[in-house]
Amino acid sequence: MSHPSITFDHAITRRPAKSIVDGLRAIDIGAPDYDGMIRAHDAYVAALRSTGADVRVLDPIEAFPDAQFVEDTALCLPQGAILMHPGAPSRVGEVQEMAPHLREIYTDIRSIQGGGHIEGGDILVTGREILVGLSDRTNAAGVAELETIAHDWGHTVRTVITPPGVLHFKTDCSLMDPETILSTRKLDASGCFDGYRVLHVPDGEEAAANAIRFNDLVIMADGFPRTAEMLFRAGFKVVAIDNTDCAKLDGGMSCLSLRF
Ligand code: CIR
């Protein structure tokens, strides 16, 4: 199946910096291991490349401990890219680090530049619309700015809610195909996916909900066998990547790339 929401020629990633040990986290369960992070990142890039996509790996930036989570800096759509305005003050500067790379690729680049905040992790592009979850990082003003730009490009934006205590909307869900969402039961219970086919991550495997569909692959975190089995039975080709260290910083599979 080919559709702009799951079919990509390119991805941009950023190699983790040594300063990753200072990355943001909701609850401190110990510092991530830099070497483990690098090994996992290499495996992630290899999985993206195995689909035939051109994958750019940007240099680490020590000044921005969370800069490997590139997804939060921009939204890439077929018509152009939108630079985000992160709600986390320590992450705002990451956007200008990403901008020149997107300018090499896109002729139309817009910015969230009013008072609003929005991070890419709160945005799910499906086959029919763009869902944006309000969260501690994304506010209504940010969504309104995004909507104006996306509307210009022919997209519909729908505002939804990121559950309290969940970092980003996509922490709890992923697109599997243009009409199919992988979600935690908690998020789906909000009704935000009514009209879609929804696959629930099994109880106890909620952290598996942040995955990506990238060309023919579903790339998910390792260690969630019941979710992997469910996706396999549903006909998806699954690759599992170690997410132990990223998880200590509330990160997962979607955060590590921009896909377009
Ligand atoms: C943060 O708190 O901003 C980072 N430690 C994790 C960002 C994860 N990004 C994402 O889910 N899109």
PDB file of N, CA and C and ligand atoms in Angstrom, residues 23-26 66 69 71-72 88 91 119-122 137 167-168 170-171 210 246 249-252 254-256, ligand 1:
ATOM      1  N   GLY A  23      18.913  14.853  29.566  1.00  0.00           N
ATOM      2  CA  GLY A  23      17.640  15.022  28.847  1.00  0.00           C
ATOM      3  C   GLY A  23      16.449  15.106  29.802  1.00  0.00           C
ATOM      4  N   LEU A  24      15.393  15.742  29.319  1.00  0.00           N
ATOM      5  CA  LEU A  24      14.176  15.908  30.134  1.00  0.00           C
ATOM      6  C   LEU A  24      13.538  14.543  30.409  1.00  0.00           C
ATOM      7  N   ARG A  25      12.916  14.430  31.554  1.00  0.00           N
ATOM      8  CA  ARG A  25      12.159  13.211  31.889  1.00  0.00           C
ATOM      9  C   ARG A  25      11.115  13.563  32.936  1.00  0.00           C
ATOM     10  N   ALA A  26       9.957  12.895  32.845  1.00  0.00           N
ATOM     11  CA  ALA A  26       8.883  13.180  33.811  1.00  0.00           C
ATOM     12  C   ALA A  26       9.234  12.599  35.166  1.00  0.00           C
ATOM     13  N   ASP A  66      18.137  17.006  24.388  1.00  0.00           N
ATOM     14  CA  ASP A  66      17.018  16.248  23.819  1.00  0.00           C
ATOM     15  C   ASP A  66      16.965  16.317  22.293  1.00  0.00           C
ATOM     16  N   PHE A  69      15.584  13.819  19.616  1.00  0.00           N
ATOM     17  CA  PHE A  69      14.140  13.620  19.431  1.00  0.00           C
ATOM     18  C   PHE A  69      13.634  14.619  18.393  1.00  0.00           C
ATOM     19  N   GLU A  71      11.667  14.635  15.986  1.00  0.00           N
ATOM     20  CA  GLU A  71      10.262  14.746  15.570  1.00  0.00           C
ATOM     21  C   GLU A  71       9.581  15.996  16.128  1.00  0.00           C
ATOM     22  N   ASP A  72      10.024  16.422  17.304  1.00  0.00           N
ATOM     23  CA  ASP A  72       9.323  17.526  17.962  1.00  0.00           C
ATOM     24  C   ASP A  72       9.610  18.881  17.340  1.00  0.00           C
ATOM     25  N   ALA A  88       8.571  22.982  25.725  1.00  0.00           N
ATOM     26  CA  ALA A  88       9.659  22.823  26.707  1.00  0.00           C
ATOM     27  C   ALA A  88      10.713  23.890  26.417  1.00  0.00           C
ATOM     28  N   ARG A  91      14.029  23.195  24.803  1.00  0.00           N
ATOM     29  CA  ARG A  91      14.033  22.575  23.483  1.00  0.00           C
ATOM     30  C   ARG A  91      13.765  23.571  22.346  1.00  0.00           C
ATOM     31  N   GLU A 119       4.514  20.746  19.741  1.00  0.00           N
ATOM     32  CA  GLU A 119       5.635  19.826  19.492  1.00  0.00           C
ATOM     33  C   GLU A 119       5.136  18.710  18.574  1.00  0.00           C
ATOM     34  N   GLY A 120       6.006  18.260  17.692  1.00  0.00           N
ATOM     35  CA  GLY A 120       5.634  17.254  16.696  1.00  0.00           C
ATOM     36  C   GLY A 120       5.097  15.969  17.299  1.00  0.00           C
ATOM     37  N   GLY A 121       5.510  15.641  18.509  1.00  0.00           N
ATOM     38  CA  GLY A 121       5.044  14.412  19.156  1.00  0.00           C
ATOM     39  C   GLY A 121       3.553  14.410  19.437  1.00  0.00           C
ATOM     40  N   ASP A 122       2.942  15.590  19.399  1.00  0.00           N
ATOM     41  CA  ASP A 122       1.501  15.674  19.631  1.00  0.00           C
ATOM     42  C   ASP A 122       0.701  15.617  18.340  1.00  0.00           C
ATOM     43  N   ARG A 137       2.841  20.355  26.431  1.00  0.00           N
ATOM     44  CA  ARG A 137       3.779  20.935  25.453  1.00  0.00           C
ATOM     45  C   ARG A 137       3.079  21.643  24.283  1.00  0.00           C
ATOM     46  N   LEU A 167       3.178  12.280  28.002  1.00  0.00           N
ATOM     47  CA  LEU A 167       3.973  13.379  27.446  1.00  0.00           C
ATOM     48  C   LEU A 167       3.350  13.941  26.161  1.00  0.00           C
ATOM     49  N   HIS A 168       3.223  13.084  25.173  1.00  0.00           N
ATOM     50  CA  HIS A 168       2.711  13.526  23.870  1.00  0.00           C
ATOM     51  C   HIS A 168       1.547  12.630  23.424  1.00  0.00           C
ATOM     52  N   LYS A 170       1.256  11.118  20.654  1.00  0.00           N
ATOM     53  CA  LYS A 170       1.764   9.893  20.012  1.00  0.00           C
ATOM     54  C   LYS A 170       2.560   9.006  20.965  1.00  0.00           C
ATOM     55  N   THR A 171       2.729   9.439  22.223  1.00  0.00           N
ATOM     56  CA  THR A 171       3.276   8.504  23.215  1.00  0.00           C
ATOM     57  C   THR A 171       2.325   7.313  23.320  1.00  0.00           C
ATOM     58  N   ASN A 210       3.844   3.679  21.076  1.00  0.00           N
ATOM     59  CA  ASN A 210       4.609   4.623  20.238  1.00  0.00           C
ATOM     60  C   ASN A 210       5.473   3.822  19.276  1.00  0.00           C
ATOM     61  N   CYS A 246      16.149   5.314  25.614  1.00  0.00           N
ATOM     62  CA  CYS A 246      15.235   6.405  25.223  1.00  0.00           C
ATOM     63  C   CYS A 246      14.040   6.477  26.168  1.00  0.00           C
ATOM     64  N   LEU A 249      13.941   8.713  29.035  1.00  0.00           N
ATOM     65  CA  LEU A 249      13.697  10.134  28.738  1.00  0.00           C
ATOM     66  C   LEU A 249      12.328  10.313  28.080  1.00  0.00           C
ATOM     67  N   ASP A 250      11.439   9.349  28.288  1.00  0.00           N
ATOM     68  CA  ASP A 250      10.076   9.418  27.750  1.00  0.00           C
ATOM     69  C   ASP A 250      10.057   9.435  26.221  1.00  0.00           C
ATOM     70  N   GLY A 251      11.083   8.885  25.606  1.00  0.00           N
ATOM     71  CA  GLY A 251      11.171   8.874  24.146  1.00  0.00           C
ATOM     72  C   GLY A 251      10.818   7.499  23.581  1.00  0.00           C
ATOM     73  N   GLY A 252      10.465   7.471  22.300  1.00  0.00           N
ATOM     74  CA  GLY A 252      10.127   6.208  21.651  1.00  0.00           C
ATOM     75  C   GLY A 252      10.435   6.275  20.167  1.00  0.00           C
ATOM     76  N   SER A 254       8.740   7.098  17.397  1.00  0.00           N
ATOM     77  CA  SER A 254       8.384   8.206  16.502  1.00  0.00           C
ATOM     78  C   SER A 254       9.295   9.409  16.709  1.00  0.00           C
ATOM     79  N   CYS A 255       9.699   9.631  17.962  1.00  0.00           N
ATOM     80  CA  CYS A 255      10.460  10.860  18.301  1.00  0.00           C
ATOM     81  C   CYS A 255      11.780  10.965  17.564  1.00  0.00           C
ATOM     82  N   LEU A 256      12.319   9.814  17.136  1.00  0.00           N
ATOM     83  CA  LEU A 256      13.699   9.784  16.655  1.00  0.00           C
ATOM     84  C   LEU A 256      13.852  10.146  15.178  1.00  0.00           C
TER      85      LEU A 256
HETATM   86  C1  CIR B   1      11.252  15.471  26.158  1.00  0.00           C
HETATM   87  O1  CIR B   1      10.778  15.371  27.289  1.00  0.00           O
HETATM   88  O2  CIR B   1      11.001  16.409  25.407  1.00  0.00           O
HETATM   89  C2  CIR B   1      12.205  14.394  25.678  1.00  0.00           C
HETATM   90  N1  CIR B   1      12.930  13.881  26.785  1.00  0.00           N
HETATM   91  C3  CIR B   1      11.437  13.276  24.995  1.00  0.00           C
HETATM   92  C4  CIR B   1      10.763  13.713  23.740  1.00  0.00           C
HETATM   93  C5  CIR B   1      10.031  12.615  23.076  1.00  0.00           C
HETATM   94  N2  CIR B   1       9.480  13.039  21.831  1.00  0.00           N
HETATM   95  C6  CIR B   1       8.378  12.548  21.282  1.00  0.00           C
HETATM   96  O3  CIR B   1       7.675  11.731  21.889  1.00  0.00           O
HETATM   97  N3  CIR B   1       8.016  13.012  20.102  1.00  0.00           N
END
